[in-house]
Coordinates of C-alpha atoms in Angstrom, one line a residue:
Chain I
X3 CA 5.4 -7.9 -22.2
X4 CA 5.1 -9.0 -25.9
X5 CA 4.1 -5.8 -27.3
X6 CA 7.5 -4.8 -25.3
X7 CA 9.5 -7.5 -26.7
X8 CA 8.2 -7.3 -30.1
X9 CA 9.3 -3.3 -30.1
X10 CA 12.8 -4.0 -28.2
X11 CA 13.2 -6.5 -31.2
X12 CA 11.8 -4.3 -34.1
X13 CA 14.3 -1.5 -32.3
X14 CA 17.3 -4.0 -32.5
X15 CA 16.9 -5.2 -35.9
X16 CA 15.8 -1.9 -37.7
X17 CA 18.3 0.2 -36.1
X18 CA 21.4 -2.3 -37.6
X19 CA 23.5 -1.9 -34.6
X20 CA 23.2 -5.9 -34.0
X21 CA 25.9 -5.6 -37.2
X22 CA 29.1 -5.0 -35.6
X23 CA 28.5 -7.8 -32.6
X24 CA 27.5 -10.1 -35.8
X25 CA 30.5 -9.5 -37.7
X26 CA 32.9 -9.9 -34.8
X27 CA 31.4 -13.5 -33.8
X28 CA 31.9 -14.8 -37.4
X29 CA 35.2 -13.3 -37.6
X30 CA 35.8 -15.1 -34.5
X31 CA 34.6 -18.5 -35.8
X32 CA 35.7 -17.9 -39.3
X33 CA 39.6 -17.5 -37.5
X34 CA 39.3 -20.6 -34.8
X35 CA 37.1 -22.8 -36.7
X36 CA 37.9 -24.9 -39.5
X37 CA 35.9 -28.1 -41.4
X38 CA 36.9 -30.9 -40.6
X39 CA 38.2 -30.1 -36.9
X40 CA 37.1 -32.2 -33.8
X41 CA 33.7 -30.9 -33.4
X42 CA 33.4 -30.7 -29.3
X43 CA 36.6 -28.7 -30.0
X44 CA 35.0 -26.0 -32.1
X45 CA 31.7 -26.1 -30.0
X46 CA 33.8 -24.9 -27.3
X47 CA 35.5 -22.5 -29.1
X48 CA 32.8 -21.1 -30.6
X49 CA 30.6 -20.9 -27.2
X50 CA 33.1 -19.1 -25.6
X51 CA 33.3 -16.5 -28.0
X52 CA 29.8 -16.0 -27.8
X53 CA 30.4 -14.4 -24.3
X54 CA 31.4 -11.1 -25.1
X55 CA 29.0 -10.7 -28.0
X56 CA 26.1 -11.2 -25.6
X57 CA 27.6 -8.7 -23.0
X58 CA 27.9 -6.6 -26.0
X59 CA 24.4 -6.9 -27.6
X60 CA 22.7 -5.8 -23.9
X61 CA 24.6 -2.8 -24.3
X62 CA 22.9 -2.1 -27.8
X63 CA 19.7 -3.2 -26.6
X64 CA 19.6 -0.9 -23.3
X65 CA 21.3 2.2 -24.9
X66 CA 19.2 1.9 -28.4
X67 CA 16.7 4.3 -27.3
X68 CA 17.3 8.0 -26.7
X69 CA 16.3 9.1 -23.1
X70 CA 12.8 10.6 -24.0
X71 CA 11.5 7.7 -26.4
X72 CA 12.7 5.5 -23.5
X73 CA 10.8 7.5 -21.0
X74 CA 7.3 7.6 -23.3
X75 CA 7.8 3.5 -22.8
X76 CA 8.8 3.5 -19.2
X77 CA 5.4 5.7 -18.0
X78 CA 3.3 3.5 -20.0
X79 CA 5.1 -0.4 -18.3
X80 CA 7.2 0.9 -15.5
X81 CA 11.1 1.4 -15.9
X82 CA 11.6 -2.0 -14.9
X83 CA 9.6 -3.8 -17.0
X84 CA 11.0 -1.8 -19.9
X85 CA 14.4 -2.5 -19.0
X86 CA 14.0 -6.3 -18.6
X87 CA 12.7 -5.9 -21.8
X88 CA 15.6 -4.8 -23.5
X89 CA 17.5 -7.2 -21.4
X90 CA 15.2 -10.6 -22.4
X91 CA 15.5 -8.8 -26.3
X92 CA 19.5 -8.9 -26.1
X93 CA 19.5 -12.4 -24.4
X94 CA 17.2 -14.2 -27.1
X95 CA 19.6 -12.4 -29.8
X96 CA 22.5 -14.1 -28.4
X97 CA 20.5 -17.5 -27.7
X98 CA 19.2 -17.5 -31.3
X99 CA 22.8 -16.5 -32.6
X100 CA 24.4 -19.8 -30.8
X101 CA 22.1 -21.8 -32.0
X102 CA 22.9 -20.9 -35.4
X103 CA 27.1 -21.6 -34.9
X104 CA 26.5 -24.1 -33.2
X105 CA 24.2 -26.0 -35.8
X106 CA 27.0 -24.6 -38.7
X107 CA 30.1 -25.7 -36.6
X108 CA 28.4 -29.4 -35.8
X109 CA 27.7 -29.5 -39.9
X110 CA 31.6 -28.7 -41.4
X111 CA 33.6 -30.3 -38.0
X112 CA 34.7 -33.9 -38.4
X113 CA 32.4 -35.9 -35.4
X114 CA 36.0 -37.3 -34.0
X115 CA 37.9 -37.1 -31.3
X116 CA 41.2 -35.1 -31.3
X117 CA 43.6 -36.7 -33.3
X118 CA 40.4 -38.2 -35.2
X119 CA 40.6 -41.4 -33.6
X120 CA 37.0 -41.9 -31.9
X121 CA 33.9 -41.3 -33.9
X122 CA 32.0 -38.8 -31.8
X123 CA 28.1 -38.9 -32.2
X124 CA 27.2 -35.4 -33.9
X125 CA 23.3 -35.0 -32.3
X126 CA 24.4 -35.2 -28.9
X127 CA 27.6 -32.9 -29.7
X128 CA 25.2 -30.5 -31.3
X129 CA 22.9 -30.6 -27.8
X130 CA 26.0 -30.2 -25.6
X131 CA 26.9 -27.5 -28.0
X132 CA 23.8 -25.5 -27.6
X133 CA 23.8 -26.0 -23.9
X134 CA 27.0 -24.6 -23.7
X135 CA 26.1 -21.8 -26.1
X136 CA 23.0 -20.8 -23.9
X137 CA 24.7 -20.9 -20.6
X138 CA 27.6 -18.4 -22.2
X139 CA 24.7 -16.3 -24.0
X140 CA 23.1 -16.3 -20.1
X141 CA 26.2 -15.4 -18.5
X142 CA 27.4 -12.5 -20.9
X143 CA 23.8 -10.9 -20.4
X144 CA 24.5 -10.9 -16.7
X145 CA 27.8 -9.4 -17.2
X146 CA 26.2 -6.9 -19.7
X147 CA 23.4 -5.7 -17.3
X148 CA 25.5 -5.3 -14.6
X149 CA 28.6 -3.3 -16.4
X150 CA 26.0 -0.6 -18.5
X151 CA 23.0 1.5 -17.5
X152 CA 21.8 2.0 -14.9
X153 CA 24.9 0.7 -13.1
X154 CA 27.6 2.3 -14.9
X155 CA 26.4 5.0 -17.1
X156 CA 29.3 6.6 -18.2
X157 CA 30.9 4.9 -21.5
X158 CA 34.1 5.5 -20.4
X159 CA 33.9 3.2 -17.6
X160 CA 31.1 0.7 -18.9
X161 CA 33.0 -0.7 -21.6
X162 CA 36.1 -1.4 -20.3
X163 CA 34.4 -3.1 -17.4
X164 CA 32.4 -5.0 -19.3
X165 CA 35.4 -6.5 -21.6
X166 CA 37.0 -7.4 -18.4
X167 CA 33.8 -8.7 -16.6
X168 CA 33.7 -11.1 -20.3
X169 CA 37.0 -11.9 -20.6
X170 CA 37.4 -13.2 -16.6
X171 CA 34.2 -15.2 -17.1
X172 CA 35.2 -16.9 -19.9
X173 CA 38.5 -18.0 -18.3
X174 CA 38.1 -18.0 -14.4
X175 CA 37.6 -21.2 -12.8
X176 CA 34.2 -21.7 -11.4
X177 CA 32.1 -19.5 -13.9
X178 CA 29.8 -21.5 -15.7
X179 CA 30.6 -20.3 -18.7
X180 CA 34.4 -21.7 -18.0
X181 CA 33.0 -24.9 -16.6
X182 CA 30.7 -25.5 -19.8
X183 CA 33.7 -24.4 -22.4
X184 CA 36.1 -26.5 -20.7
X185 CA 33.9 -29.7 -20.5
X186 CA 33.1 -29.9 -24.3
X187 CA 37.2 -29.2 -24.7
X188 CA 37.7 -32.3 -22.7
X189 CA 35.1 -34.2 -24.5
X190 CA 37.2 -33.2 -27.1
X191 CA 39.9 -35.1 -25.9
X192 CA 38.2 -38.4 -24.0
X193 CA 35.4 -38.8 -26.7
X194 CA 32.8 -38.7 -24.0
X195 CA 30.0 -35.6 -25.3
X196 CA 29.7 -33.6 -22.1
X197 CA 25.8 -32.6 -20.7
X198 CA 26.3 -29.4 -19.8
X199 CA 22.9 -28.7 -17.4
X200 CA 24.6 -27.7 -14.3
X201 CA 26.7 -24.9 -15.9
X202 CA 23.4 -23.8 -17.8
X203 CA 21.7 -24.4 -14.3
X204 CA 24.1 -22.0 -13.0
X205 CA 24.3 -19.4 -15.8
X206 CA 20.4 -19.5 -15.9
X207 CA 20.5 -18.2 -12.0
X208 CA 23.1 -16.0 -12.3
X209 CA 21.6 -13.8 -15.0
X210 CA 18.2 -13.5 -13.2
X211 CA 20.3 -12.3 -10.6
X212 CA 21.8 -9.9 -12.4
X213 CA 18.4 -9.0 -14.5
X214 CA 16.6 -8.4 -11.3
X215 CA 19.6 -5.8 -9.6
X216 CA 19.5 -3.9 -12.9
X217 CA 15.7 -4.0 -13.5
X218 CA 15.2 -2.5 -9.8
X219 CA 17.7 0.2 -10.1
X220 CA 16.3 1.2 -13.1
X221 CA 14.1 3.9 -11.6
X222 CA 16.0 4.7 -8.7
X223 CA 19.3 5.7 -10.6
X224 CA 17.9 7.6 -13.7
X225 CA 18.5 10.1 -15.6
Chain M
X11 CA -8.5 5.9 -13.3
X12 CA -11.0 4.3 -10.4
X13 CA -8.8 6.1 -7.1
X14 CA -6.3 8.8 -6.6
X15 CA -2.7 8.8 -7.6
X16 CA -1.7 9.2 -3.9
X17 CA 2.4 10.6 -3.1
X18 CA 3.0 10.8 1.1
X19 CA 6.1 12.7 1.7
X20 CA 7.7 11.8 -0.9
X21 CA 11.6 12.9 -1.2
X22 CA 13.6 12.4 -5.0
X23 CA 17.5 13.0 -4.7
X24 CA 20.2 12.2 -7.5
X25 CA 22.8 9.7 -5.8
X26 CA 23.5 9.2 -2.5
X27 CA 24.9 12.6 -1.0
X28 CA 23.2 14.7 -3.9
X29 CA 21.4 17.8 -3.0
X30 CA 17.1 16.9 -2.7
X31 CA 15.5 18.3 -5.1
X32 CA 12.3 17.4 -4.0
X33 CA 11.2 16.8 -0.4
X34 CA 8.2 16.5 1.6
X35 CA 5.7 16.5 -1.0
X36 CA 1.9 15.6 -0.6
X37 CA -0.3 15.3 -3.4
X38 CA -3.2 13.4 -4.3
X39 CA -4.1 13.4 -8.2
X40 CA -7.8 12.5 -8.4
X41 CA -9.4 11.2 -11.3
X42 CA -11.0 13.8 -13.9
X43 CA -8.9 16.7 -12.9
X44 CA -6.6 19.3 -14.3
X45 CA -3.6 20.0 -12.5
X46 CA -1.2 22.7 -13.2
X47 CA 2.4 22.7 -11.7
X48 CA 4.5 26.0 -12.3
X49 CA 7.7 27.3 -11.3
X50 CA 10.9 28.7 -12.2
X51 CA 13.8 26.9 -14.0
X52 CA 15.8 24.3 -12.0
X53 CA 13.3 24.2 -9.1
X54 CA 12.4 20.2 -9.6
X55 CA 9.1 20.6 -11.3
X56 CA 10.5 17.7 -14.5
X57 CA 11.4 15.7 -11.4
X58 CA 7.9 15.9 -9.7
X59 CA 6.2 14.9 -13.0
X60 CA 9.0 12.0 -13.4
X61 CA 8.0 11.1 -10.2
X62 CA 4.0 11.3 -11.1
X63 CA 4.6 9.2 -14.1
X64 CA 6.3 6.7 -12.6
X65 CA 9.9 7.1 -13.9
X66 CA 11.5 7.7 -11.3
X67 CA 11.4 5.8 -7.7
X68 CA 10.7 8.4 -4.9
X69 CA 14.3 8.5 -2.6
X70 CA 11.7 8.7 0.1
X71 CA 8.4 8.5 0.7
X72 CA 5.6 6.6 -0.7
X73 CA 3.4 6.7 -4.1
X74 CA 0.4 4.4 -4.5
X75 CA -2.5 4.2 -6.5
X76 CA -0.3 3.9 -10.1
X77 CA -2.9 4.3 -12.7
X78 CA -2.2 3.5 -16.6
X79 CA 0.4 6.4 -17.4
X80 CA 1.3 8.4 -20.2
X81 CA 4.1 10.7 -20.6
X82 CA 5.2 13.6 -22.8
X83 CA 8.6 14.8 -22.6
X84 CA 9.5 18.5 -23.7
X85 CA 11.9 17.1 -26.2
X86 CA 11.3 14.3 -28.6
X87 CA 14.5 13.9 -30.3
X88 CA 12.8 11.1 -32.8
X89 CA 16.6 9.3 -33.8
X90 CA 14.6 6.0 -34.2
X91 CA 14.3 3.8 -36.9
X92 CA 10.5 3.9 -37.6
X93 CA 8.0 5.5 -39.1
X94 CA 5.9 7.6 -37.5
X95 CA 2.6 5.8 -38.0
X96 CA 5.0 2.8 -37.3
X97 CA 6.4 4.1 -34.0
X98 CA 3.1 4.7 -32.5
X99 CA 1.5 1.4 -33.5
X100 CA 4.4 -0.3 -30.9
X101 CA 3.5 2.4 -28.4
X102 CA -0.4 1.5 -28.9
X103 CA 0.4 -2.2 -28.5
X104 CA 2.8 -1.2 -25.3
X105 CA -0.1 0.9 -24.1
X106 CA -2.1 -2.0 -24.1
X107 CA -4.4 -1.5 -27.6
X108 CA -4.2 -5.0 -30.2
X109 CA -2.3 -3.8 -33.0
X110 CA -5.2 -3.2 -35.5
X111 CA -6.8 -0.9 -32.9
X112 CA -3.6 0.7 -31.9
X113 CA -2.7 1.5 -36.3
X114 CA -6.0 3.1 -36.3
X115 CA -6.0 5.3 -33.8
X116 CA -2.0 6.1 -34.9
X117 CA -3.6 7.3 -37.9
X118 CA -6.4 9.4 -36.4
X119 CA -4.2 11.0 -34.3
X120 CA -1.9 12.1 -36.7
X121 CA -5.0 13.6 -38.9
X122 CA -5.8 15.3 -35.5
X123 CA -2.3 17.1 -35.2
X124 CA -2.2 17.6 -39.2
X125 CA 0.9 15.4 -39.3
X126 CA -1.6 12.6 -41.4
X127 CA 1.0 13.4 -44.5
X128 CA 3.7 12.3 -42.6
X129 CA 2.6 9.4 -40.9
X130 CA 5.0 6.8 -43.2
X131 CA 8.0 9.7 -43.3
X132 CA 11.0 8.1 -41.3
X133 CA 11.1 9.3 -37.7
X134 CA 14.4 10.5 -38.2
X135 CA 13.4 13.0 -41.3
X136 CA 10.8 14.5 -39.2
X137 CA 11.1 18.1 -38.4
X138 CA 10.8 18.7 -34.5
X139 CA 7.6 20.4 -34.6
X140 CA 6.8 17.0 -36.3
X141 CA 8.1 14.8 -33.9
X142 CA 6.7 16.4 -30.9
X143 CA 3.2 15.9 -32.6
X144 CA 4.7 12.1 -32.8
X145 CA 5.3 12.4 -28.9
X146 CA 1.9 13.7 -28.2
X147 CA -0.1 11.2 -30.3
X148 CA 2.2 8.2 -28.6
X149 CA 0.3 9.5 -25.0
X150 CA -3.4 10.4 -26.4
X151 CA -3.6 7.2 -28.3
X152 CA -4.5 4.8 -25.9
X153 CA -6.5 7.4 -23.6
X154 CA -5.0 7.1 -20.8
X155 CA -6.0 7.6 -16.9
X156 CA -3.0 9.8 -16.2
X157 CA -1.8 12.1 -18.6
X158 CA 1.6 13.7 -18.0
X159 CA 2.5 16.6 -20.2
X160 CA 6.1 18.0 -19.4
X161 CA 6.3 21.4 -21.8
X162 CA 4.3 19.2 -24.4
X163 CA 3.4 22.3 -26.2
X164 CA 7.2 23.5 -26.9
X165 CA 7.6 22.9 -30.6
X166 CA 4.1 22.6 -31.8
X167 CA 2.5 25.0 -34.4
X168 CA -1.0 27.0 -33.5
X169 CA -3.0 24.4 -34.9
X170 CA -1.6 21.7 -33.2
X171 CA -1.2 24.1 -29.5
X172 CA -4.9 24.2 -30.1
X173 CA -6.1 20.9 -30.3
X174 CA -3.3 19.1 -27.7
X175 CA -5.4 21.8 -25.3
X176 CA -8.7 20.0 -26.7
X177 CA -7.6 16.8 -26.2
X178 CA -6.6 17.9 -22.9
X179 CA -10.4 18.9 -22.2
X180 CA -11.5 15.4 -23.9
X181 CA -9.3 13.7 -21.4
X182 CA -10.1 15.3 -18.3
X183 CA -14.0 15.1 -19.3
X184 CA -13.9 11.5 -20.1
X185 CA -12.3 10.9 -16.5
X186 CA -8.7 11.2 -16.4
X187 CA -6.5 13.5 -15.3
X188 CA -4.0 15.3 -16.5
X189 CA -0.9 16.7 -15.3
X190 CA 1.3 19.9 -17.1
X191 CA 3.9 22.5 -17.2
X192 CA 4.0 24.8 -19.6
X193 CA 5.6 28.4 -19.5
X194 CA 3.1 29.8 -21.4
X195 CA 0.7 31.6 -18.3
X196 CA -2.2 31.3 -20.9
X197 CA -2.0 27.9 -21.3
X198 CA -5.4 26.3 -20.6
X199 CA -6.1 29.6 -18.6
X200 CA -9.1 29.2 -16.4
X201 CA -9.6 25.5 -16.7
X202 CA -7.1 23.9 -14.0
X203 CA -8.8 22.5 -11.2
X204 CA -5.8 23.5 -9.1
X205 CA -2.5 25.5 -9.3
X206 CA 0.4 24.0 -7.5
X207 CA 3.9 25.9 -7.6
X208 CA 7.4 24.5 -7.2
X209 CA 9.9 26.4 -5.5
X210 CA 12.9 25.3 -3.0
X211 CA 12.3 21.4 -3.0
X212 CA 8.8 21.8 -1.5
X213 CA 5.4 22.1 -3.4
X214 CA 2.9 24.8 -2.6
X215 CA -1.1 24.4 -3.3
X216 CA -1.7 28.7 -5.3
X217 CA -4.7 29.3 -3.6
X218 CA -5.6 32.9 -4.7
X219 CA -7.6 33.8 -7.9
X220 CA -5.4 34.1 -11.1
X221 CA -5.5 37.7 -11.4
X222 CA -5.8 37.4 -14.8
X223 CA -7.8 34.9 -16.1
X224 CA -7.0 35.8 -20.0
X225 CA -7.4 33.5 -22.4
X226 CA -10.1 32.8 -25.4
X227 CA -12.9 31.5 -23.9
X228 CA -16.3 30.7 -26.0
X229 CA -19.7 31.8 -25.1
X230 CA -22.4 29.1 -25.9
X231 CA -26.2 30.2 -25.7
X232 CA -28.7 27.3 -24.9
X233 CA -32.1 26.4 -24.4
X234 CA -33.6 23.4 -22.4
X235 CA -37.0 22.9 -20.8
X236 CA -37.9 25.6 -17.8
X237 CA -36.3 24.8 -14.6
X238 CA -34.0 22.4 -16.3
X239 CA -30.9 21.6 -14.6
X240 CA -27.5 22.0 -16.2
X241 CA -25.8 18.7 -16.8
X242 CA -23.3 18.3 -13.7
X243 CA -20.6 17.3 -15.8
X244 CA -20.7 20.4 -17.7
X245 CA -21.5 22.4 -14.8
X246 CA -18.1 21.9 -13.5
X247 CA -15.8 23.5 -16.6
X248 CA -17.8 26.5 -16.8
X249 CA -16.0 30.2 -15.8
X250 CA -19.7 31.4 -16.0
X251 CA -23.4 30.8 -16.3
X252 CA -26.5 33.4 -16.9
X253 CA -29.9 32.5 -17.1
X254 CA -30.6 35.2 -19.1
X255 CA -34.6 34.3 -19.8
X256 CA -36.4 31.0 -18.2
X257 CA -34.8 28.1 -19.4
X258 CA -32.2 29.8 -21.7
X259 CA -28.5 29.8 -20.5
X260 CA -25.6 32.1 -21.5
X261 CA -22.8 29.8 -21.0
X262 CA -18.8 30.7 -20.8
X263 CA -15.8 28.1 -21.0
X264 CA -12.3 28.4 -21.6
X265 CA -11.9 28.0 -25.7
X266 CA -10.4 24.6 -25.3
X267 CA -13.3 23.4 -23.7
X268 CA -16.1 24.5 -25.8
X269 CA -16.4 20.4 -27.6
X270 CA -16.5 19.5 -24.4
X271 CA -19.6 20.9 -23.4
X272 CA -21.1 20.7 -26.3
X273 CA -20.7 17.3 -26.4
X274 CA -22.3 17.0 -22.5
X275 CA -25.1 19.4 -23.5
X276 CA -26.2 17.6 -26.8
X277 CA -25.9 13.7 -25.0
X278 CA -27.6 15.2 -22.1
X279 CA -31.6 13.5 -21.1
X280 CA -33.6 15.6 -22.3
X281 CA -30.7 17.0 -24.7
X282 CA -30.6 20.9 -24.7
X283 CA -30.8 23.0 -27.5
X284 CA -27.5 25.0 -29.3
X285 CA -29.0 28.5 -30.2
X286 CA -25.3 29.6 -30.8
X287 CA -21.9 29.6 -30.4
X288 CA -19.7 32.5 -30.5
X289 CA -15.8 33.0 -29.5
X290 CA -14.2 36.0 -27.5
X291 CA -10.7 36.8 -27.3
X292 CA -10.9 37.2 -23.3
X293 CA -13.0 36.1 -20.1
X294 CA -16.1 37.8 -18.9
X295 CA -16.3 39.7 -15.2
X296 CA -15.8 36.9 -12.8
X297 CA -18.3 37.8 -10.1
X298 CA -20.7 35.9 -12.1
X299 CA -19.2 32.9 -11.5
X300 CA -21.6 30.0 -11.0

């Protein structure tokens, strides 16, 4: 599984389609968040918008090979374990890029309350912050493996699903995602930092989930 | 490959309602053989060797016995962003080899399909004889126990035609087997150890004698001690044996096998002795047949 990983990765990074995703999350931050903001606030903010780039980065990671380098892989591991490869590839992306905002956001956001009233420890913020991040990075994976190959091949149909599959579970009460955003927001506002575990709890299960349904249909719903 | 690849009426359709390509098929692959599969365009035969190297899940039916695989598709469109000797180092590693051991044998194999100049060229300026050698060397590198050649020979100069059929031979006598399609009827002519043809879903064992065995085949003259035994191993890929004097054999194997026996002749206890070697463009009369 590491020699797998290590190629997934090699794939990703040499083949500069992680760009675009990239771009779009600091566009995102570089629009919502400002120095000197409540920090929960931004962590929220800047969580949340790390859904769709996850969803997105599976994409790239399951459609970066062409079919018959992707089959010389799949004889030697088995489609599934090539596949989950791809999958675990685009998740630690997205993991390792919400880390990263979130350690930026913590660093230029004033540790206050709204209205910059309550001081508002900055380590814990940072640790609900990167809790949050990983349960939205879990969750867009799931929603990315189950809205491309091998469960909805066609572009045409993938995409869109898979912008609306993002979009719902960032706002729909009940996702994880929503539950994590929406308890640093409130933090924001009560000064109490959030510990987001159950949402991360719940994301974590989710995308196995998810992982395993795409993993097994792998073989059965090719080429 | 320690036991047979076994498939027990095994069934592959595309989506639910979708027509079945394949169905009812029986096959056992067992280790150390050579296994042709032939048929017209369209019949199923990509699917059956998708479904022998474990690409695709049978729609029915059962496949045990998975041994370490490696595939070779007809096309190798090579739109990655590695080099060559690059590529193939990840495939080692995937494969199973440590990274030092899998660059190595990258290397070699390149040299071996005369695409060594080429081995730090960008996969993506390769020509597509190029990359198919790319594709070949990915599957040969870490010797696998099942080797699955789908129309690996489309693309590849004489040279290169030559020596995949070689590596076929090394393959087969080291223990594996190996499974192919090719369109070319000449292809490894003589050597399969069974012909099995594709047509309407079902697959059919060819049981009667290629009527034309053509092909280069290379005649080997040796000498061992009176009454010696050929090696069994060698025994096996010969079209045809004549003890021409006590002791002295007139050996005939397909071309593409002629290392291989060699190779069992000269490691053999008490080793024989190479008087000659010659090559000739077709097979001799088959009633002498060992």
């Amino acid at each position: 599984m590491t020699a797998l990983l290590r190629y997934q990765a090699a794939l990703l990074i040499r083949s500069q389609r992680w760009l675009p995703p990239f771009l779009l999350y600091a566009a995102f931050l570089a629009v919502g968040v400002q120095s000197g903001q409540p920090v929960l606030d931004s962590l929220g903010y800047a969580s949340a918008a790390l859904l769709p780039v996850a969803a997105w980065l599976v994409r790239i990671c399951v459609t970066n090979e062409p079919p018959a380098a992707r089959a010389c892989v799949a004889a030697a591991t088995g489609p599934g374990r090539a596949h989950l490869a791809a999958l675990l590839t685009a998740l630690g992306a997205a993991a390792a890029l919400g880390t990263a905002a979130t350690l930026v956001v913590t660093l230029i956001s004033d540790p206050a309350t709204n209205g910059h009233r309550t001081h508002v420890p900055p380590l814990e913020s940072a640790a609900a912050g990167v809790l949050a991040a990983l349960a939205c990075a879990l969750l867009g994976s799931a929603v990315g493996a189950l809205t491309n190959p091998p469960l909805l091949r066609s572009p045409g149909r993938a995409v869109p699903a898979m912008l609306l599959a993002a979009l719902l579970s960032v706002v729909l009460a009940g996702s994880p995602a929503q539950a994590a955003v929406s308890g640093l927001v409130t933090g924001s506002q009560s000064g109490r930092v959030p510990v987001p575990l159950l949402p991360l709890a719940a994301a974590a299960v989710l995308a196995t989930a998810a992982f395993a349904v795409a993993c097994a249909l792998t073989g059965r719903r090719s080429p | 490959m320690q036991r047979d690849l076994l498939l027990a009426r095994v069934g592959r359709r595309y989506g639910v309602r979708g027509p079945w390509v394949l169905r009812g098929v029986d096959l056992a692959i067992t280790p150390g053989t050579l296994i042709r599969v032939e048929g017209a365009n369209g019949t199923g035969k990509s699917t059956l060797l998708r479904l022998l190297a474990g690409l695709d899940a049978p729609t029915e039916g059962r496949i045990t016995g998975r041994p370490r695989t490696a595939y070779v598709p007809e096309r190798f469109p090579a739109a990655l962003p590695f080099t060559a000797v690059g590529y193939l180092t990840h495939l080692g590693t995937i494969h199973g080899l440590s990274r030092r051991t899998a660059a190595r044998a990258a290397e070699d194999w390149l040299e071996r399909f005369g695409a060594g100049p080429y081995a730090r060229t960008p996969m993506a300026q390769l020509s597509k004889g190029s990359s198919q050698k790319v594709a070949v060397a990915q599957a040969l590198l870490a010797e696998p126990e099942l080797l699955v050649l789908d129309e690996a020979w489309t693309g590849l100069d004489v040279a290169a035609r030559a020596e995949l059929e070689r590596a076929v031979a090394e393959r087969t006598a080291a223990g594996g087997a190996v499974v192919f399609v090719d369109h070319d009827p000449r292809r490894l002519a003589g050597a399969p150890d069974a012909t099995y043809t594709v047509a309407e879903g079902t697959l059919n064992r060819r049981t009667e004698k290629e009527s034309s065995p053509a092909g280069p085949h290379a005649v080997v003259t040796v000498q061992g001690a009176p009454g010696g035994q050929l090696p069994p191993d060698a025994g096996r890929m010969l079209t045809s044996a004549d003890e021409t004097t006590p002791g002295t054999y007139r050996l005939t194997v397909p071309a593409s096998h002629s290392d291989v026996l060699l190779r069992a002749l000269l490691t053999a206890r008490p080793p024989w002795h190479v008087a000659s070697v010659s090559t000739s463009g077709s097979a001799p009369d088959p009633e002498s047949r060992s």
